PDB file of C-alpha atoms and ligand atoms in Angstrom:
ATOM      1  CA  MET A 266     -61.810  89.322 -13.120  1.00  0.00           C
ATOM      2  CA  GLU A 267     -61.112  85.629 -11.986  1.00  0.00           C
ATOM      3  CA  ILE A 268     -57.558  84.485 -12.755  1.00  0.00           C
ATOM      4  CA  LYS A 269     -57.154  80.754 -13.530  1.00  0.00           C
ATOM      5  CA  ILE A 270     -53.911  79.400 -12.279  1.00  0.00           C
ATOM      6  CA  MET A 271     -52.630  76.690 -14.622  1.00  0.00           C
ATOM      7  CA  LYS A 272     -51.193  73.692 -12.849  1.00  0.00           C
ATOM      8  CA  ASN A 273     -47.418  73.840 -12.277  1.00  0.00           C
ATOM      9  CA  ILE A 274     -46.019  72.181 -15.650  1.00  0.00           C
ATOM     10  CA  LEU A 275     -43.381  70.506 -13.805  1.00  0.00           C
ATOM     11  CA  TYR A 276     -45.668  68.925 -11.396  1.00  0.00           C
ATOM     12  CA  CYS A 277     -47.420  67.505 -14.435  1.00  0.00           C
ATOM     13  CA  ASN A 278     -44.332  66.583 -16.242  1.00  0.00           C
ATOM     14  CA  ASN A 279     -42.869  64.846 -12.852  1.00  0.00           C
ATOM     15  CA  LYS A 280     -46.290  62.934 -12.623  1.00  0.00           C
ATOM     16  CA  LEU A 281     -45.898  61.544 -15.830  1.00  0.00           C
ATOM     17  CA  ALA A 282     -42.271  60.734 -15.592  1.00  0.00           C
ATOM     18  CA  GLN A 283     -42.763  58.987 -12.510  1.00  0.00           C
ATOM     19  CA  GLU A 284     -45.439  56.695 -14.657  1.00  0.00           C
ATOM     20  CA  ASN A 285     -42.668  56.269 -17.289  1.00  0.00           C
ATOM     21  CA  ARG A 286     -40.340  55.022 -14.427  1.00  0.00           C
ATOM     22  CA  GLU A 287     -42.908  52.406 -13.216  1.00  0.00           C
ATOM     23  CA  LEU A 288     -43.635  51.121 -16.617  1.00  0.00           C
ATOM     24  CA  LEU A 289     -39.902  50.730 -17.467  1.00  0.00           C
ATOM     25  CA  GLY A 290     -39.184  49.555 -14.175  1.00  0.00           C
ATOM     26  CA  GLU A 291     -41.804  46.694 -14.291  1.00  0.00           C
ATOM     27  CA  LYS A 292     -40.214  45.641 -17.718  1.00  0.00           C
ATOM     28  CA  GLY A 293     -36.717  45.645 -16.232  1.00  0.00           C
ATOM     29  CA  ILE A 294     -35.741  48.342 -18.964  1.00  0.00           C
ATOM     30  CA  VAL A 295     -32.975  50.737 -17.931  1.00  0.00           C
ATOM     31  CA  SER A 296     -32.668  54.243 -19.670  1.00  0.00           C
ATOM     32  CA  ILE A 297     -29.903  57.004 -19.794  1.00  0.00           C
ATOM     33  CA  ASN A 298     -31.121  60.360 -20.646  1.00  0.00           C
ATOM     34  CA  ILE A 299     -27.958  62.208 -22.473  1.00  0.00           C
ATOM     35  CA  LEU A 300     -27.796  65.930 -21.947  1.00  0.00           C
ATOM     36  CA  ALA A 301     -25.129  68.172 -23.921  1.00  0.00           C
ATOM     37  CA  SER A 302     -24.627  71.261 -26.010  1.00  0.00           C
ATOM     38  CA  PRO A 303     -25.214  70.930 -29.778  1.00  0.00           C
ATOM     39  CA  GLY A 304     -22.109  68.933 -31.227  1.00  0.00           C
ATOM     40  CA  ALA A 305     -20.629  68.144 -28.091  1.00  0.00           C
ATOM     41  CA  GLY A 306     -20.828  64.194 -29.263  1.00  0.00           C
ATOM     42  CA  LYS A 307     -24.213  62.804 -28.063  1.00  0.00           C
ATOM     43  CA  THR A 308     -24.766  60.979 -31.274  1.00  0.00           C
ATOM     44  CA  SER A 309     -21.176  59.957 -31.734  1.00  0.00           C
ATOM     45  CA  LEU A 310     -21.148  58.470 -28.190  1.00  0.00           C
ATOM     46  CA  ILE A 311     -24.206  56.547 -28.609  1.00  0.00           C
ATOM     47  CA  LEU A 312     -22.811  55.136 -31.750  1.00  0.00           C
ATOM     48  CA  ARG A 313     -19.502  54.017 -30.012  1.00  0.00           C
ATOM     49  CA  ILE A 314     -21.652  52.389 -27.269  1.00  0.00           C
ATOM     50  CA  ILE A 315     -23.589  50.637 -29.514  1.00  0.00           C
ATOM     51  CA  GLU A 316     -20.919  49.221 -31.333  1.00  0.00           C
ATOM     52  CA  ALA A 317     -18.811  47.997 -28.239  1.00  0.00           C
ATOM     53  CA  LEU A 318     -21.872  46.573 -26.391  1.00  0.00           C
ATOM     54  CA  ARG A 319     -24.448  45.498 -28.818  1.00  0.00           C
ATOM     55  CA  ASP A 320     -23.366  41.823 -28.264  1.00  0.00           C
ATOM     56  CA  LYS A 321     -23.841  42.098 -24.663  1.00  0.00           C
ATOM     57  CA  ILE A 322     -27.089  44.245 -24.026  1.00  0.00           C
ATOM     58  CA  PRO A 323     -30.137  44.747 -26.055  1.00  0.00           C
ATOM     59  CA  MET A 324     -30.483  48.609 -26.761  1.00  0.00           C
ATOM     60  CA  ALA A 325     -32.745  51.009 -28.367  1.00  0.00           C
ATOM     61  CA  VAL A 326     -32.515  54.758 -28.736  1.00  0.00           C
ATOM     62  CA  VAL A 327     -34.636  57.714 -28.540  1.00  0.00           C
ATOM     63  CA  GLU A 328     -33.385  60.716 -30.726  1.00  0.00           C
ATOM     64  CA  GLY A 329     -34.770  64.154 -29.597  1.00  0.00           C
ATOM     65  CA  ASP A 330     -34.033  67.031 -32.217  1.00  0.00           C
ATOM     66  CA  ILE A 331     -35.757  70.134 -33.074  1.00  0.00           C
ATOM     67  CA  ALA A 332     -35.838  69.101 -36.548  1.00  0.00           C
ATOM     68  CA  GLY A 333     -34.781  66.242 -38.816  1.00  0.00           C
ATOM     69  CA  SER A 334     -33.831  62.679 -38.448  1.00  0.00           C
ATOM     70  CA  ILE A 335     -29.924  62.992 -39.361  1.00  0.00           C
ATOM     71  CA  ASP A 336     -29.012  61.191 -35.950  1.00  0.00           C
ATOM     72  CA  ALA A 337     -31.860  58.594 -36.158  1.00  0.00           C
ATOM     73  CA  GLU A 338     -30.762  57.538 -39.528  1.00  0.00           C
ATOM     74  CA  LYS A 339     -27.268  56.955 -38.198  1.00  0.00           C
ATOM     75  CA  ILE A 340     -28.498  55.045 -35.327  1.00  0.00           C
ATOM     76  CA  ASP A 341     -30.704  53.016 -37.761  1.00  0.00           C
ATOM     77  CA  LYS A 342     -27.839  51.900 -39.902  1.00  0.00           C
ATOM     78  CA  LEU A 343     -26.348  49.961 -37.130  1.00  0.00           C
ATOM     79  CA  GLY A 344     -29.487  48.014 -36.890  1.00  0.00           C
ATOM     80  CA  VAL A 345     -30.758  49.366 -33.505  1.00  0.00           C
ATOM     81  CA  PRO A 346     -34.244  50.245 -32.774  1.00  0.00           C
ATOM     82  CA  VAL A 347     -34.669  53.832 -32.901  1.00  0.00           C
ATOM     83  CA  VAL A 348     -37.436  56.679 -32.821  1.00  0.00           C
ATOM     84  CA  GLN A 349     -36.890  60.043 -33.717  1.00  0.00           C
ATOM     85  CA  ILE A 350     -38.881  62.989 -31.718  1.00  0.00           C
ATOM     86  CA  ASN A 351     -38.898  66.514 -33.371  1.00  0.00           C
ATOM     87  CA  THR A 352     -39.895  69.006 -31.073  1.00  0.00           C
ATOM     88  CA  GLY A 353     -40.562  71.686 -33.734  1.00  0.00           C
ATOM     89  CA  GLY A 354     -38.594  74.351 -31.744  1.00  0.00           C
ATOM     90  CA  GLY A 355     -39.219  73.056 -28.319  1.00  0.00           C
ATOM     91  CA  CYS A 356     -35.631  73.070 -26.458  1.00  0.00           C
ATOM     92  CA  HIS A 357     -35.837  69.812 -24.335  1.00  0.00           C
ATOM     93  CA  LEU A 358     -37.971  66.428 -24.317  1.00  0.00           C
ATOM     94  CA  ASP A 359     -40.461  65.922 -21.786  1.00  0.00           C
ATOM     95  CA  ALA A 360     -42.058  63.232 -19.932  1.00  0.00           C
ATOM     96  CA  ASN A 361     -45.033  63.016 -22.516  1.00  0.00           C
ATOM     97  CA  MET A 362     -42.615  62.927 -25.481  1.00  0.00           C
ATOM     98  CA  PHE A 363     -40.777  60.185 -23.990  1.00  0.00           C
ATOM     99  CA  LYS A 364     -43.832  58.207 -23.001  1.00  0.00           C
ATOM    100  CA  GLU A 365     -44.910  58.213 -26.993  1.00  0.00           C
ATOM    101  CA  ALA A 366     -41.508  57.412 -28.132  1.00  0.00           C
ATOM    102  CA  ILE A 367     -41.937  54.278 -25.811  1.00  0.00           C
ATOM    103  CA  ASN A 368     -45.109  53.289 -27.138  1.00  0.00           C
ATOM    104  CA  SER A 369     -43.932  53.704 -30.637  1.00  0.00           C
ATOM    105  CA  LEU A 370     -40.584  51.780 -29.874  1.00  0.00           C
ATOM    106  CA  ASN A 371     -42.241  49.034 -27.811  1.00  0.00           C
ATOM    107  CA  PRO A 372     -38.837  48.123 -26.313  1.00  0.00           C
ATOM    108  CA  PRO A 373     -37.830  44.390 -25.667  1.00  0.00           C
ATOM    109  CA  GLU A 374     -37.885  43.434 -21.614  1.00  0.00           C
ATOM    110  CA  GLY A 375     -34.504  44.049 -20.182  1.00  0.00           C
ATOM    111  CA  CYS A 376     -33.134  46.552 -22.729  1.00  0.00           C
ATOM    112  CA  LEU A 377     -30.992  49.671 -22.319  1.00  0.00           C
ATOM    113  CA  ILE A 378     -32.558  52.961 -23.818  1.00  0.00           C
ATOM    114  CA  PHE A 379     -30.311  55.811 -24.605  1.00  0.00           C
ATOM    115  CA  ILE A 380     -32.263  59.213 -25.045  1.00  0.00           C
ATOM    116  CA  GLU A 381     -30.292  61.660 -26.918  1.00  0.00           C
ATOM    117  CA  ASN A 382     -31.811  65.088 -25.576  1.00  0.00           C
ATOM    118  CA  VAL A 383     -32.263  68.050 -27.462  1.00  0.00           C
ATOM    119  CA  GLY A 384     -28.613  69.804 -27.877  1.00  0.00           C
ATOM    120  CA  ASN A 385     -28.879  72.229 -24.822  1.00  0.00           C
ATOM    121  CA  LEU A 386     -27.408  72.197 -21.366  1.00  0.00           C
ATOM    122  CA  VAL A 387     -30.203  74.566 -19.745  1.00  0.00           C
ATOM    123  CA  CYS A 388     -33.933  73.089 -20.212  1.00  0.00           C
ATOM    124  CA  PRO A 389     -33.452  69.498 -20.418  1.00  0.00           C
ATOM    125  CA  ALA A 390     -31.728  69.548 -16.879  1.00  0.00           C
ATOM    126  CA  SER A 391     -35.332  70.463 -15.384  1.00  0.00           C
ATOM    127  CA  PHE A 392     -37.348  68.063 -17.271  1.00  0.00           C
ATOM    128  CA  ASP A 393     -37.371  64.660 -15.490  1.00  0.00           C
ATOM    129  CA  LEU A 394     -38.318  61.907 -18.328  1.00  0.00           C
ATOM    130  CA  GLY A 395     -38.741  58.979 -16.049  1.00  0.00           C
ATOM    131  CA  GLU A 396     -35.053  57.764 -16.876  1.00  0.00           C
ATOM    132  CA  SER A 397     -32.962  55.652 -14.459  1.00  0.00           C
ATOM    133  CA  GLY A 398     -29.947  58.012 -15.013  1.00  0.00           C
ATOM    134  CA  ARG A 399     -28.318  60.761 -16.718  1.00  0.00           C
ATOM    135  CA  LEU A 400     -25.035  61.311 -18.726  1.00  0.00           C
ATOM    136  CA  VAL A 401     -23.845  64.829 -19.187  1.00  0.00           C
ATOM    137  CA  ILE A 402     -21.342  65.545 -21.969  1.00  0.00           C
ATOM    138  CA  ALA A 403     -18.972  68.425 -22.103  1.00  0.00           C
ATOM    139  CA  SER A 404     -16.564  68.821 -25.102  1.00  0.00           C
ATOM    140  CA  THR A 405     -13.023  70.410 -24.985  1.00  0.00           C
ATOM    141  CA  ALA A 406     -13.950  72.470 -27.903  1.00  0.00           C
ATOM    142  CA  GLU A 407     -16.603  74.264 -26.102  1.00  0.00           C
ATOM    143  CA  GLY A 408     -14.043  75.598 -23.119  1.00  0.00           C
ATOM    144  CA  SER A 409     -13.655  74.485 -19.676  1.00  0.00           C
ATOM    145  CA  ASP A 410     -16.157  76.999 -18.290  1.00  0.00           C
ATOM    146  CA  LYS A 411     -19.475  74.881 -19.012  1.00  0.00           C
ATOM    147  CA  PRO A 412     -19.879  73.322 -15.709  1.00  0.00           C
ATOM    148  CA  VAL A 413     -19.565  76.785 -13.961  1.00  0.00           C
ATOM    149  CA  LYS A 414     -22.033  78.445 -16.213  1.00  0.00           C
ATOM    150  CA  TYR A 415     -24.433  75.478 -16.598  1.00  0.00           C
ATOM    151  CA  PRO A 416     -24.301  73.877 -12.915  1.00  0.00           C
ATOM    152  CA  GLN A 417     -27.766  72.314 -12.890  1.00  0.00           C
ATOM    153  CA  ALA A 418     -27.028  70.055 -15.901  1.00  0.00           C
ATOM    154  CA  PHE A 419     -23.749  68.850 -14.046  1.00  0.00           C
ATOM    155  CA  GLN A 420     -25.396  68.506 -10.624  1.00  0.00           C
ATOM    156  CA  THR A 421     -27.863  66.190 -11.837  1.00  0.00           C
ATOM    157  CA  ALA A 422     -25.466  63.860 -13.814  1.00  0.00           C
ATOM    158  CA  ASP A 423     -24.960  59.980 -12.761  1.00  0.00           C
ATOM    159  CA  ALA A 424     -21.726  60.518 -14.907  1.00  0.00           C
ATOM    160  CA  ILE A 425     -19.999  63.237 -16.749  1.00  0.00           C
ATOM    161  CA  VAL A 426     -18.233  62.807 -19.931  1.00  0.00           C
ATOM    162  CA  LEU A 427     -15.244  65.160 -21.093  1.00  0.00           C
ATOM    163  CA  ASN A 428     -15.438  64.406 -25.100  1.00  0.00           C
ATOM    164  CA  LYS A 429     -13.039  65.279 -27.846  1.00  0.00           C
ATOM    165  CA  ILE A 430     -10.123  65.073 -25.676  1.00  0.00           C
ATOM    166  CA  ASP A 431      -7.992  64.321 -28.875  1.00  0.00           C
ATOM    167  CA  LEU A 432      -8.425  68.239 -29.508  1.00  0.00           C
ATOM    168  CA  ILE A 433      -7.171  69.237 -26.231  1.00  0.00           C
ATOM    169  CA  ARG A 434      -3.524  69.882 -27.430  1.00  0.00           C
ATOM    170  CA  HIS A 435      -5.010  72.213 -30.199  1.00  0.00           C
ATOM    171  CA  ILE A 436      -6.940  74.364 -27.957  1.00  0.00           C
ATOM    172  CA  GLU A 437      -6.932  76.476 -24.574  1.00  0.00           C
ATOM    173  CA  PHE A 438      -8.602  74.357 -22.056  1.00  0.00           C
ATOM    174  CA  ASP A 439      -8.015  74.874 -18.343  1.00  0.00           C
ATOM    175  CA  ARG A 440      -8.364  71.488 -16.928  1.00  0.00           C
ATOM    176  CA  ASP A 441      -8.288  72.556 -13.246  1.00  0.00           C
ATOM    177  CA  PHE A 442     -11.284  75.071 -13.802  1.00  0.00           C
ATOM    178  CA  PHE A 443     -13.122  72.232 -15.643  1.00  0.00           C
ATOM    179  CA  TYR A 444     -12.731  70.222 -12.442  1.00  0.00           C
ATOM    180  CA  LYS A 445     -13.275  72.820 -10.150  1.00  0.00           C
ATOM    181  CA  GLY A 446     -16.612  73.673 -11.807  1.00  0.00           C
ATOM    182  CA  ILE A 447     -17.746  69.990 -11.382  1.00  0.00           C
ATOM    183  CA  THR A 448     -16.678  69.356  -7.979  1.00  0.00           C
ATOM    184  CA  ALA A 449     -18.487  72.356  -6.680  1.00  0.00           C
ATOM    185  CA  VAL A 450     -21.968  70.863  -7.910  1.00  0.00           C
ATOM    186  CA  SER A 451     -21.337  67.057  -8.244  1.00  0.00           C
ATOM    187  CA  LYS A 452     -19.537  63.794  -7.017  1.00  0.00           C
ATOM    188  CA  ALA A 453     -20.202  62.027 -10.474  1.00  0.00           C
ATOM    189  CA  PRO A 454     -17.363  60.114 -12.037  1.00  0.00           C
ATOM    190  CA  VAL A 455     -15.932  61.999 -14.797  1.00  0.00           C
ATOM    191  CA  PHE A 456     -14.496  60.211 -18.151  1.00  0.00           C
ATOM    192  CA  GLU A 457     -12.255  61.715 -20.574  1.00  0.00           C
ATOM    193  CA  VAL A 458     -13.105  60.215 -24.054  1.00  0.00           C
ATOM    194  CA  SER A 459     -12.689  60.711 -27.824  1.00  0.00           C
ATOM    195  CA  CYS A 460     -15.285  59.320 -29.758  1.00  0.00           C
ATOM    196  CA  ALA A 461     -12.856  59.942 -32.812  1.00  0.00           C
ATOM    197  CA  THR A 462      -9.833  58.073 -31.451  1.00  0.00           C
ATOM    198  CA  HIS A 463     -11.611  56.035 -29.152  1.00  0.00           C
ATOM    199  CA  GLU A 464      -9.220  56.842 -26.254  1.00  0.00           C
ATOM    200  CA  GLY A 465     -10.815  56.486 -22.796  1.00  0.00           C
ATOM    201  CA  LEU A 466     -14.063  54.677 -23.946  1.00  0.00           C
ATOM    202  CA  ILE A 467     -13.270  51.585 -22.102  1.00  0.00           C
ATOM    203  CA  GLU A 468     -13.782  53.115 -18.567  1.00  0.00           C
ATOM    204  CA  LEU A 469     -16.735  54.664 -19.548  1.00  0.00           C
ATOM    205  CA  LEU A 470     -18.231  51.389 -21.109  1.00  0.00           C
ATOM    206  CA  THR A 471     -17.335  49.695 -17.945  1.00  0.00           C
ATOM    207  CA  TRP A 472     -19.363  52.448 -16.000  1.00  0.00           C
ATOM    208  CA  ILE A 473     -22.459  51.778 -18.460  1.00  0.00           C
ATOM    209  CA  GLU A 474     -22.427  48.047 -17.941  1.00  0.00           C
ATOM    210  CA  ASP A 475     -22.275  48.500 -14.453  1.00  0.00           C
ATOM    211  CA  PHE A 476     -24.956  51.096 -14.223  1.00  0.00           C
ATOM    212  CA  TYR A 477     -27.151  48.905 -16.260  1.00  0.00           C
ATOM    213  CA  LYS A 478     -26.629  46.198 -14.100  1.00  0.00           C
ATOM    214  CA  SER A 479     -27.239  47.789 -10.901  1.00  0.00           C
ATOM    215  CA  LYS A 480     -30.685  49.328 -12.061  1.00  0.00           C
ATOM    216  CA  ARG A 481     -31.885  46.138 -13.601  1.00  0.00           C
ATOM    217  CA  VAL A 482     -31.158  44.437 -10.047  1.00  0.00           C
ATOM    218  CA  LYS A 483     -33.233  47.002  -8.442  1.00  0.00           C
ATOM    219  CA  ASN A 484     -36.018  46.385 -10.740  1.00  0.00           C
ATOM    220  CA  ASP A 485     -35.991  42.611 -10.359  1.00  0.00           C
TER     221      ASP A 485
HETATM  222  N1  GTP B 551     -12.260  65.439 -32.985  1.00  0.00           N
HETATM  223  C1  GTP B 551     -13.343  64.933 -32.506  1.00  0.00           C
HETATM  224  N2  GTP B 551     -14.513  65.255 -33.000  1.00  0.00           N
HETATM  225  C2  GTP B 551     -15.697  64.505 -32.507  1.00  0.00           C
HETATM  226  C3  GTP B 551     -15.682  63.560 -31.405  1.00  0.00           C
HETATM  227  N3  GTP B 551     -16.956  63.419 -31.206  1.00  0.00           N
HETATM  228  C4  GTP B 551     -17.513  63.698 -32.029  1.00  0.00           C
HETATM  229  N4  GTP B 551     -17.080  64.511 -32.882  1.00  0.00           N
HETATM  230  C5  GTP B 551     -17.677  65.285 -34.049  1.00  0.00           C
HETATM  231  O1  GTP B 551     -18.340  66.508 -33.487  1.00  0.00           O
HETATM  232  C6  GTP B 551     -19.419  66.738 -34.525  1.00  0.00           C
HETATM  233  C7  GTP B 551     -20.609  66.622 -33.523  1.00  0.00           C
HETATM  234  O2  GTP B 551     -20.736  65.214 -33.145  1.00  0.00           O
HETATM  235  P1  GTP B 551     -22.346  64.749 -32.914  1.00  0.00           P
HETATM  236  O3  GTP B 551     -21.929  63.306 -32.364  1.00  0.00           O
HETATM  237  O4  GTP B 551     -23.119  65.075 -34.005  1.00  0.00           O
HETATM  238  O5  GTP B 551     -22.643  66.148 -31.837  1.00  0.00           O
HETATM  239  P2  GTP B 551     -24.273  65.929 -31.182  1.00  0.00           P
HETATM  240  O6  GTP B 551     -24.057  66.350 -29.783  1.00  0.00           O
HETATM  241  O7  GTP B 551     -24.972  64.610 -31.283  1.00  0.00           O
HETATM  242  O8  GTP B 551     -24.795  67.135 -32.017  1.00  0.00           O
HETATM  243  P3  GTP B 551     -26.293  67.659 -31.979  1.00  0.00           P
HETATM  244  O9  GTP B 551     -27.001  66.199 -32.132  1.00  0.00           O
HETATM  245  O10 GTP B 551     -26.254  68.271 -33.344  1.00  0.00           O
HETATM  246  O11 GTP B 551     -26.756  68.149 -30.889  1.00  0.00           O
HETATM  247  C8  GTP B 551     -19.288  65.660 -35.473  1.00  0.00           C
HETATM  248  O12 GTP B 551     -18.743  66.340 -36.671  1.00  0.00           O
HETATM  249  C9  GTP B 551     -18.287  64.634 -34.909  1.00  0.00           C
HETATM  250  O13 GTP B 551     -17.748  63.867 -35.867  1.00  0.00           O
HETATM  251  C10 GTP B 551     -14.338  63.394 -30.842  1.00  0.00           C
HETATM  252  O14 GTP B 551     -14.193  62.967 -29.870  1.00  0.00           O
HETATM  253  N5  GTP B 551     -13.198  64.355 -31.425  1.00  0.00           N
HETATM  254 MG1   MG B 552     -26.841  64.378 -32.277  1.00  0.00          MG
END
């Protein structure tokens, strides 16, 4: 019996991701793919960023969830263009889903797109969407071992956020162990923030503005 070998799924994804990257680059659009576990604070962080930077940078959001549109509705309330992708069980977004989201959003030239990936620190790390960069969030409530257990996500990050810093005094969190896990795989800057109290957000917002400017310059 002849066995047909399917084309490598990541090869096809990467090809499409490159097309997305070129399309967005031509329009001077910068995109940030946000990876984190369920509940780490992806939507909360996007909301804080929109509130702080909306007068400076045109923004749009792609929301990835297995089901429902709860997060997209929160973004919509702030009047920012948003599109919801339901993966129907899929544990990550892929380049084709992002392409469809871009077509549906029709984002204005020069905007900054935030992509909230499906809550998961495993599969999203392997799927390039054609984004300009990645932000990986861990939260104190999840424990300090996430970088050691899920190194690939942290390895691919352009910046890392430790969220829910307001809770750190109520739980056991080994900061040294957390940073050891990160430095083993990444040189990305780490920002300790609280989306609840706004602590530490200014430094992260500055990084986002600088990242946006640097990627736009490259595209011009
Ligand atoms: N105390 C505290 N709570 C936070 C903080 N950030 C987010 N939360 C809460 O954590 C919960 C989850 O936050 P979300 O922003 O919905 O998390 P998410 O990563 O988008 O979750 P999914 O989309 O379900 O994967 C919500 O109840 C938030 O209010 C924080 O810095 N401190
Ligand atoms: Mg969310």
